Short mmCIF file of C-alpha atoms in Angstrom, two decimals:
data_model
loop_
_atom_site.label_atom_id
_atom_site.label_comp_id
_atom_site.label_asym_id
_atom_site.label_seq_id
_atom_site.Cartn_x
_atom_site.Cartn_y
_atom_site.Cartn_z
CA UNK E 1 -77.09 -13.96 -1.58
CA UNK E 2 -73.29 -15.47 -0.64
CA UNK E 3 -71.18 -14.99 1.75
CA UNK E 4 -69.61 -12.37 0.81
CA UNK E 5 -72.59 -10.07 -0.06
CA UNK E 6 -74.30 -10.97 3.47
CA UNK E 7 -71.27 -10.68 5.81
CA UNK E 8 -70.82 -7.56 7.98
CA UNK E 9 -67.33 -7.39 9.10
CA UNK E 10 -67.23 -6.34 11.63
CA UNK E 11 -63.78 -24.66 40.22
CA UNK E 12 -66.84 -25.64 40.79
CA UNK E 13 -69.90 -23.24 42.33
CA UNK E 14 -67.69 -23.14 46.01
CA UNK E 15 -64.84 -21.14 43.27
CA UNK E 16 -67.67 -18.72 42.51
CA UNK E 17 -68.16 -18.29 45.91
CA UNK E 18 -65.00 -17.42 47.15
CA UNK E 19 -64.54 -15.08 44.31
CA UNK E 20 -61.62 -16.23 42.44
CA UNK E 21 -63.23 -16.30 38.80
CA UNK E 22 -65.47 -13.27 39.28
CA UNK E 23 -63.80 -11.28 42.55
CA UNK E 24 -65.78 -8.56 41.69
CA UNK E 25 -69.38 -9.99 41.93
CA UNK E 26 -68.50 -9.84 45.59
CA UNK E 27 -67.19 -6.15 45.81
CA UNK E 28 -69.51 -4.58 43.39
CA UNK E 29 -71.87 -3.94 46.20
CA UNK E 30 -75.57 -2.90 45.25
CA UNK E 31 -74.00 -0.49 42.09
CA UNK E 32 -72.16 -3.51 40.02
CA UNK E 33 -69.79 -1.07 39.17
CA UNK E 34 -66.81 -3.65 39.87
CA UNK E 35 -68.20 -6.37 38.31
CA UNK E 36 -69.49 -3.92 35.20
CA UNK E 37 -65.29 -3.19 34.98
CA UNK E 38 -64.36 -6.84 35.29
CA UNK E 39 -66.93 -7.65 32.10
CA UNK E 40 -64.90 -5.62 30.25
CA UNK E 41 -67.73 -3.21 30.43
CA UNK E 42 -67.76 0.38 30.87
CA UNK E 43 -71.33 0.72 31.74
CA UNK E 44 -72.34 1.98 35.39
CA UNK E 45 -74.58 -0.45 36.74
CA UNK E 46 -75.68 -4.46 35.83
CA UNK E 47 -77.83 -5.90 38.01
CA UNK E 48 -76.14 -8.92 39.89
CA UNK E 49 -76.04 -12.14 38.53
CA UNK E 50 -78.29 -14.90 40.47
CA UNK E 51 -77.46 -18.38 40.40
CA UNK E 52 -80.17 -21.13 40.85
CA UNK E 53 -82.09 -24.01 40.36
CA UNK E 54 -84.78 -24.91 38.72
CA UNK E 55 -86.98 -27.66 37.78
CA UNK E 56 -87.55 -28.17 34.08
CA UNK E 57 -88.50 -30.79 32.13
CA UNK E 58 -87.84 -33.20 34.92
CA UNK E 59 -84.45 -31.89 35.64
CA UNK E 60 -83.37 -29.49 37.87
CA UNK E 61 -81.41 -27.03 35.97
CA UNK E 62 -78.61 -24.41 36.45
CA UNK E 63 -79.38 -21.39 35.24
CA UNK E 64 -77.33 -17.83 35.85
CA UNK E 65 -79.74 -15.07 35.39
CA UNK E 66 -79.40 -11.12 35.25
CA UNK E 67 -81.44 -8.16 34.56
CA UNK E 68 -85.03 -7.64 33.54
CA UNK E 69 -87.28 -7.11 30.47
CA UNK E 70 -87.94 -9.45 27.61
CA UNK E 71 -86.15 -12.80 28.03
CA UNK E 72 -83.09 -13.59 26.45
CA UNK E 73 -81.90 -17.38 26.64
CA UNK E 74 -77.80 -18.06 26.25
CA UNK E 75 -77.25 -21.99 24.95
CA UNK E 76 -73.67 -23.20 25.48
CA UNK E 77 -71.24 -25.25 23.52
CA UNK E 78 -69.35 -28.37 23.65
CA UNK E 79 -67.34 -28.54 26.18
CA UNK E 80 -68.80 -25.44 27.45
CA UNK E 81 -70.86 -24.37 30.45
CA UNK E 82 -73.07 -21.46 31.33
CA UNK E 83 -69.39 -19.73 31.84
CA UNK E 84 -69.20 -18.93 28.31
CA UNK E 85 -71.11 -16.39 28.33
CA UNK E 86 -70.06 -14.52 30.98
CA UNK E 87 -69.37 -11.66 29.45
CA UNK E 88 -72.55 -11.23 27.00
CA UNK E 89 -74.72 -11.82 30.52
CA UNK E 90 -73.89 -7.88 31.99
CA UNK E 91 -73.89 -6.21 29.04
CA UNK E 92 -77.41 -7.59 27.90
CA UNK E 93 -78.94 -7.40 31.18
CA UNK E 94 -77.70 -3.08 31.55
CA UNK E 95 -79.46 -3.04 28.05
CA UNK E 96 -82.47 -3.65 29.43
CA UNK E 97 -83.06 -7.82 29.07
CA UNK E 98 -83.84 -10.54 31.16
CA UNK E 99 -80.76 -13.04 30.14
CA UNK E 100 -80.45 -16.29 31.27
CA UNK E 101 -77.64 -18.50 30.70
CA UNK E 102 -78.49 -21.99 31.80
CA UNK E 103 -76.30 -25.33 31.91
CA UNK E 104 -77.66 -27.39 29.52
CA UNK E 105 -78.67 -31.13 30.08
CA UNK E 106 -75.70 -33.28 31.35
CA UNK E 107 -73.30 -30.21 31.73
CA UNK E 108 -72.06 -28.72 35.08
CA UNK E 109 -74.55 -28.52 37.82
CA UNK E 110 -77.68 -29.38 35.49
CA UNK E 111 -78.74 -32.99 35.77
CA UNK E 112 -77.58 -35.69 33.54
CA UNK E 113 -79.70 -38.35 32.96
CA UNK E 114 -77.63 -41.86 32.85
CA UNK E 115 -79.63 -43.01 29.34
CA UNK E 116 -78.46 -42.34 26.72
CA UNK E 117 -81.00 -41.98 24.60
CA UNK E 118 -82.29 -38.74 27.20
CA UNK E 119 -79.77 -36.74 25.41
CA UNK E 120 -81.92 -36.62 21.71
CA UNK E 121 -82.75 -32.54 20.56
CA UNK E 122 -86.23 -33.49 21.41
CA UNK E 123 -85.27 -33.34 24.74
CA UNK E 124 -83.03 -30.48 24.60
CA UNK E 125 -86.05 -28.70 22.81
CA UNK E 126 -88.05 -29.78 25.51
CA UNK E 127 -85.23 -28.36 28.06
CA UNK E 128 -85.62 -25.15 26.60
CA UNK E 129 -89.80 -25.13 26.22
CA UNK E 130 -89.53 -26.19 30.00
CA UNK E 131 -87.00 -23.25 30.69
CA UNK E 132 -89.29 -20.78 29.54
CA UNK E 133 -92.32 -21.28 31.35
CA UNK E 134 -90.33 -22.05 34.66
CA UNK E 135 -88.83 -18.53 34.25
CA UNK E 136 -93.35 -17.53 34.11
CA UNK E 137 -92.25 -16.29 30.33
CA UNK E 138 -94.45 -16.85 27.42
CA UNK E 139 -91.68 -16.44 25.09
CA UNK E 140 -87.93 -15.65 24.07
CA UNK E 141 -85.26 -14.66 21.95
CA UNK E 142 -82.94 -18.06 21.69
CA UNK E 143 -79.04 -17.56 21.04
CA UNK E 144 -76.81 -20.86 20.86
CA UNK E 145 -73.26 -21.41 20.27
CA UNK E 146 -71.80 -25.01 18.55
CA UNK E 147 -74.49 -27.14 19.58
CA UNK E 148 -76.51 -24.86 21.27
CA UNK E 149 -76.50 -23.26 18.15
CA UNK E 150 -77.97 -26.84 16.93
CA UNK E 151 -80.54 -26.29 19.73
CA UNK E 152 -81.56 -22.85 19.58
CA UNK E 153 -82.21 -23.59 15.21
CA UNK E 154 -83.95 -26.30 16.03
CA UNK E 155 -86.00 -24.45 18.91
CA UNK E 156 -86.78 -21.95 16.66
CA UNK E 157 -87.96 -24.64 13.78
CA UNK E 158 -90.42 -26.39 16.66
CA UNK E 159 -91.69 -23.84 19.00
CA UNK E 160 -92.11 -20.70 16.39
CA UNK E 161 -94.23 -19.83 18.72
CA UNK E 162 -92.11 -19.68 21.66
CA UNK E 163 -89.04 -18.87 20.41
CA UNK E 164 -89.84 -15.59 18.45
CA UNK E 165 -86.52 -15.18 17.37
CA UNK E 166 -82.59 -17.16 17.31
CA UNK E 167 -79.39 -16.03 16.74
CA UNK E 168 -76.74 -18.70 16.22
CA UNK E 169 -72.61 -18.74 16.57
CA UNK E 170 -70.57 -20.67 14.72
CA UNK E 171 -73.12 -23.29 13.39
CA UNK E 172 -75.25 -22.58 10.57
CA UNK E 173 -78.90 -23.94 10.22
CA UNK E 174 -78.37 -26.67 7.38
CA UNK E 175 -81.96 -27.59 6.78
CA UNK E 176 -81.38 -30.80 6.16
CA UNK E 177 -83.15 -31.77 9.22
CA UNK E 178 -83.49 -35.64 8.24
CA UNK E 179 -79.91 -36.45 7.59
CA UNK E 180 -78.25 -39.31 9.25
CA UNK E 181 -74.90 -36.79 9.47
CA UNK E 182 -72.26 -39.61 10.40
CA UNK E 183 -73.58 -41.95 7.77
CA UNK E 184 -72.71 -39.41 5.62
CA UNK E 185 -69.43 -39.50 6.10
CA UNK E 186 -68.94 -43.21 6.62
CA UNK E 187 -70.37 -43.04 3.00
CA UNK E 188 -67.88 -40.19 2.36
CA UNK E 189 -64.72 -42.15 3.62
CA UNK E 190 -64.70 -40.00 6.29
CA UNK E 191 -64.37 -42.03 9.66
CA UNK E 192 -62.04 -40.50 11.07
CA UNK E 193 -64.00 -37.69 11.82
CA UNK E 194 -64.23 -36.20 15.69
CA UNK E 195 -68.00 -37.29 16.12
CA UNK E 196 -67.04 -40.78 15.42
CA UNK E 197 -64.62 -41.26 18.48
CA UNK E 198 -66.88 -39.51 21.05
CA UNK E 199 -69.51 -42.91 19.76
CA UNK E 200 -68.54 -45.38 22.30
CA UNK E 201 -69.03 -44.74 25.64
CA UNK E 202 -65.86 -44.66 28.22
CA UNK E 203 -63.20 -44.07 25.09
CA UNK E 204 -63.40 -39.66 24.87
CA UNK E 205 -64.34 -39.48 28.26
CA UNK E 206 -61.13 -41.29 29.51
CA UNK E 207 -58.37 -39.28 27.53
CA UNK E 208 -60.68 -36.08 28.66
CA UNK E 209 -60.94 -36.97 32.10
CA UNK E 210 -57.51 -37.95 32.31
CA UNK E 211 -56.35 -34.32 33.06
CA UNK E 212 -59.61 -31.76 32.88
CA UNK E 213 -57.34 -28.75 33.10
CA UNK E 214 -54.95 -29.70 30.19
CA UNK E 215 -57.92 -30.59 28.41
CA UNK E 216 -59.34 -27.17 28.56
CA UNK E 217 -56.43 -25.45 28.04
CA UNK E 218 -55.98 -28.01 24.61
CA UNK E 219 -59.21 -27.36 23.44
CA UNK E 220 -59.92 -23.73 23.53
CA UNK E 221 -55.98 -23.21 22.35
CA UNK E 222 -56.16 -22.18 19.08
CA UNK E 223 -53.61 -24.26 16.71
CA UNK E 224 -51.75 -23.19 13.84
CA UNK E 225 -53.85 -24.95 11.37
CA UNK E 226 -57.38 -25.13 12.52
CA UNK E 227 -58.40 -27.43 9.75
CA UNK E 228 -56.65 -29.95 11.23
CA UNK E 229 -59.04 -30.43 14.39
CA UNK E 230 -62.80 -32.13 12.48
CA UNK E 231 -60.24 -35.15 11.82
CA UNK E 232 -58.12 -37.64 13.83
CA UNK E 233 -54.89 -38.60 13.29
CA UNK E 234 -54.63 -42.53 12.46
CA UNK E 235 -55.57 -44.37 15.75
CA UNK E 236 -55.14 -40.91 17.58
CA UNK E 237 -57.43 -39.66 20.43
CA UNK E 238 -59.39 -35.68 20.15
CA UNK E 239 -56.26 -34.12 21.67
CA UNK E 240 -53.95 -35.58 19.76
CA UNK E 241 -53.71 -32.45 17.25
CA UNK E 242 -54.57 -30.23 20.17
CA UNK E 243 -51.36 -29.29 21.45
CA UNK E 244 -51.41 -27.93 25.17
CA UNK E 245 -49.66 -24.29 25.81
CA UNK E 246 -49.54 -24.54 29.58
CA UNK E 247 -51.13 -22.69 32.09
CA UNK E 248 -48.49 -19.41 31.15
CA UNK E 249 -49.34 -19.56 27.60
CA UNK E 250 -53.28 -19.31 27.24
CA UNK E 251 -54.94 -17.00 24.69
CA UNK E 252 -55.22 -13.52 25.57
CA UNK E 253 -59.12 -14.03 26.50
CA UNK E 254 -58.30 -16.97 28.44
CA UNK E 255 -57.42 -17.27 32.20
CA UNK E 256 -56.58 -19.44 34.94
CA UNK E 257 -58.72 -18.68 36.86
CA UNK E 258 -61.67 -19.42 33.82
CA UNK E 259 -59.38 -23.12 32.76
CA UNK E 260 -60.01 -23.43 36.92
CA UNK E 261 -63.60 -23.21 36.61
CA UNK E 262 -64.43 -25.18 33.92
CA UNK E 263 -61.98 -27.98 34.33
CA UNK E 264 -63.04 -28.29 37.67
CA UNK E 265 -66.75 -28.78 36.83
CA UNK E 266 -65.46 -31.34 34.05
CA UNK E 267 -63.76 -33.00 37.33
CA UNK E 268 -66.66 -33.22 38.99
CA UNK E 269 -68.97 -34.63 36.70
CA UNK E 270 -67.16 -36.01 34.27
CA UNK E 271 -67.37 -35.33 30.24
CA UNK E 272 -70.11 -38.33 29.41
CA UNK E 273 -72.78 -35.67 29.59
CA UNK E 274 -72.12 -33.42 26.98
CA UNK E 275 -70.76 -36.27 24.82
CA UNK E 276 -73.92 -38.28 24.87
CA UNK E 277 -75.76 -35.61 22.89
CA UNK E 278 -73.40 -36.05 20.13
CA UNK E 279 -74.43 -39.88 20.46
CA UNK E 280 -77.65 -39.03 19.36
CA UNK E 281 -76.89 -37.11 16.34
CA UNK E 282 -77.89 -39.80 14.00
CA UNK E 283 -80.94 -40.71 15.85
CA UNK E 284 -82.36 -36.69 15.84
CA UNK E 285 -81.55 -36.93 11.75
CA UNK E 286 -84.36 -39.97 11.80
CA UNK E 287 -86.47 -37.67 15.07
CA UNK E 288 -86.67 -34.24 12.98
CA UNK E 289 -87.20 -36.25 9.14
CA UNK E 290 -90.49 -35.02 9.60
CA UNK E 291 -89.33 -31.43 9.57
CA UNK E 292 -86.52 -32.22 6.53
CA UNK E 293 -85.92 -28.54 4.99
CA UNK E 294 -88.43 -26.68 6.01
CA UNK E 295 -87.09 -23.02 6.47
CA UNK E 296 -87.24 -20.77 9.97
CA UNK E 297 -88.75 -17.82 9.52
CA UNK E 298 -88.60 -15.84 12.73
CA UNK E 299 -85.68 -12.57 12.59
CA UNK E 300 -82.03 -14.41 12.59
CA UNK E 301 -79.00 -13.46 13.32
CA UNK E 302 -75.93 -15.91 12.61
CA UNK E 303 -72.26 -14.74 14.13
CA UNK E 304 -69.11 -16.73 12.93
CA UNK E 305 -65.14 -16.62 13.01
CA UNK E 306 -63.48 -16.19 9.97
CA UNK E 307 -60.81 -18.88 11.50
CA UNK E 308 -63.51 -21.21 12.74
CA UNK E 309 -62.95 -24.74 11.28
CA UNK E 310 -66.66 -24.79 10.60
CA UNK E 311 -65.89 -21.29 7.92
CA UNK E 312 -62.75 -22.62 6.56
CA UNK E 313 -64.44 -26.23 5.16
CA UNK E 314 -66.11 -25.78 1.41
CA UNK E 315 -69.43 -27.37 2.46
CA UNK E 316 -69.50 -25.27 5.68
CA UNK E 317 -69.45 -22.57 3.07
CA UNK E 318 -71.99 -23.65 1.33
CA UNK E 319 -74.75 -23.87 4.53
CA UNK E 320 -73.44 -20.25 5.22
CA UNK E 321 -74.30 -19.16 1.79
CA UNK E 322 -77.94 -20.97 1.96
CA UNK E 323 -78.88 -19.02 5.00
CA UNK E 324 -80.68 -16.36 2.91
CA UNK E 325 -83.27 -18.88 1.50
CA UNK E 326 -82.90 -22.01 4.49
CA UNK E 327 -83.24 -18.67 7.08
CA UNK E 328 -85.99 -16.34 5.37
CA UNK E 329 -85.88 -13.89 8.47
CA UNK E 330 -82.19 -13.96 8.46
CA UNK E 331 -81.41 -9.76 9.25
CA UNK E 332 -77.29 -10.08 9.01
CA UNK E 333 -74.65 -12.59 8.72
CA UNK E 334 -71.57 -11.34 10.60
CA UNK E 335 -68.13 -12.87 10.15
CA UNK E 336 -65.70 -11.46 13.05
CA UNK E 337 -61.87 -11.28 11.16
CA UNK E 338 -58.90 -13.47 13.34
CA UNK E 339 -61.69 -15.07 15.51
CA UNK E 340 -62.09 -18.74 15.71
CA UNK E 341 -64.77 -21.35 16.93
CA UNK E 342 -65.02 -19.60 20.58
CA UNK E 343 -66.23 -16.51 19.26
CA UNK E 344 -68.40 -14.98 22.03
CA UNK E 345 -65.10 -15.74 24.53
CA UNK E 346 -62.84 -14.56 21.75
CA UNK E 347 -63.98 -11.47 21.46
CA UNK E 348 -66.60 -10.42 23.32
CA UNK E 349 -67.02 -6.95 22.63
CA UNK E 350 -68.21 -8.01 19.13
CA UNK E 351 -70.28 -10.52 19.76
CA UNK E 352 -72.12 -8.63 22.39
CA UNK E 353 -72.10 -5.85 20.06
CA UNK E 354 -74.03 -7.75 17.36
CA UNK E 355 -76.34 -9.00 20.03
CA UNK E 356 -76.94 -5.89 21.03
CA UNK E 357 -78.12 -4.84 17.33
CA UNK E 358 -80.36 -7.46 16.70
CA UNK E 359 -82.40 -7.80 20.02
CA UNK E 360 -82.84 -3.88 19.80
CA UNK E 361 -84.50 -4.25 16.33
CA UNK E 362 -86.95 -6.93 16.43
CA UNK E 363 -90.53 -5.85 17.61
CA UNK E 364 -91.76 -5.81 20.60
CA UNK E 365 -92.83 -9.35 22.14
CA UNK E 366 -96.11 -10.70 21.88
#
């Protein structure tokens, strides 16, 4: 099936505290109806959101957990945090799921191990096998985003029994499991590629940690010619083709108080974290060669922009277009018009719509 026959158009925890990115968590009093408004949500109650910590897979994790019933699990981007899904959290949770949104190893208040090596999807995997049964939950539904889309595909490819089903944004399940992905495109000519300059350590992190905010406000800006951000300008750094629009200038979905939040995590702990998992991409290629394209089979859902760089590449198309055989249990493929790489931030509604769909139709858990 292609593309076009499958889509359906369709500041740190003492910030939280005080109320300054979610003011209404600490008015909404024991209906939620504040907070339920400031989601963007018209529904009449949510149960509050809980932050804590937990011990998995010898870390001690962040996770941000609301409601009750079967268990959801929310898997973050790069440079993302929990955050990103603040506005799917409510409106699963008042339909009647547990959701939990953690930080994933090395981002925000998670633990980051200092080897390298710690950061391989085994691990990850691991993170997310740990999650489960520290939450006293059997099983899940796994949703990712960028490379917790990665994770929650590869989850699902592992732990079929765990994870009974995956929805992914923005990255499609390739299949191609035992790839070494940057000698690819070394082979290709293509060095200049973004992976490449996050590969030594202490050269992203320093232009990213130069100035956190501007960095934020650079990368989820989206530019007039997305294409332009998988590859570097000659001897350029990641922001280089990232212009910065200022704190008065920030996409509609976008606010300072949210560029607060996550810039001033990224101050505290620094970027290495979340860049050392992308400094074991060719090492999980040589990891998961055992699993080399062997399909998923539990229900699927896959969400993407129609201006996401990863959409607007030819062989991105191509992975899109394999889902139907790669994904056997795929259920929809839906591409969200004028919506780029960010797409549950970007628009919400949508995204939390499709959710919404595809939870309510697979059966009921085991």
């Amino acid at each position: 099936m292609s593309v076009s026959q499958a889509i359906g158009i369709h500041r740190r925890r003492d910030l939280l505290r005080r109320g300054l990115a979610f003011a209404a968590v600490a008015t909404a009093g024991s209906t939620g109806t504040a907070f339920a408004q400031a989601a963007g949500s018209t529904a009449p109650y949510q149960p509050r959101m809980q932050h804590r910590m937990l011990a998995v897979n010898g870390l001690q994790m962040h996770v941000v957990e609301q409601g009750t019933g079967p268990l959801v699990i929310l898997c973050h981007g790069w440079p993302e945090l929990w955050y990103s899904w603040r506005r799917q959290l409510p409106v699963l949770a008042n339909a009647g799921f547990r959701v939990v949104a953690p930080d994933l190893r090395g981002f925000g208040q998670t633990d980051a191990p200092a080897d390298i090596a710690a950061y391989s999807i085994l691990h990850s995997v691991g993170d997310m096998v740990g999650l489960v049964r520290a939450l006293g939950e059997r099983q899940a539904v796994i949703v990712g985003h960028d490379l917790g889309a990665t994770l929650a595909w590869t989850a699902a490819l592992l732990r079929p029994d765990i994870f009974r089903a995956v929805a992914a944004l923005s990255v499609a399940y390739a299949a191609d499991a035992g790839a070494a992905q940057l000698q690819a495109l070394r082979n290709a000519g293509r060095s200049n590629f973004y992976m490449f300059y996050f590969q030594t350590p202490g050269v992203a992190e320093a232009e990213l940690e130069r100035d956190p905010a501007s960095t934020v406000r650079r990368t989820f800006a989206r530019p007039a010619d997305p294409a332009t951000l998988r590859f570097l300008p000659a001897g350029g750094g990641f922001l280089d083709n990232r212009p910065d629009p200022g704190p008065d200038h920030l996409p509609a979905w976008l606010t300072r108080d949210d560029v607060d939040y996550v810039a001033g995590e990224y101050r505290r702990t620094g970027y290495r974290g979340g860049l050392n998992w992308y400094r074991n991409i060719d090492r999980n290629g040589e990891l998961l060669a055992p699993w080399a394209g062997e399909a998923i089979r539990q229900p699927a859902l896959f969400v993407i922009g129609a201006e996401d760089p990863f959409f607007g590449n030819p062989q991105g198309k191509v992975v899109v277009d394999r889902l139907s055989s790669t994904v056997p249990g795929l259920r929809r493929t839906v591409l969200i018009e004028d919506a780029g790489h960010w797409i549950q931030q970007e628009r919400p509604a949508e995204v939390s719509a499709a959710l919404l769909d595809f939870l309510r139709g697979l059966p009921v858990r085991e």
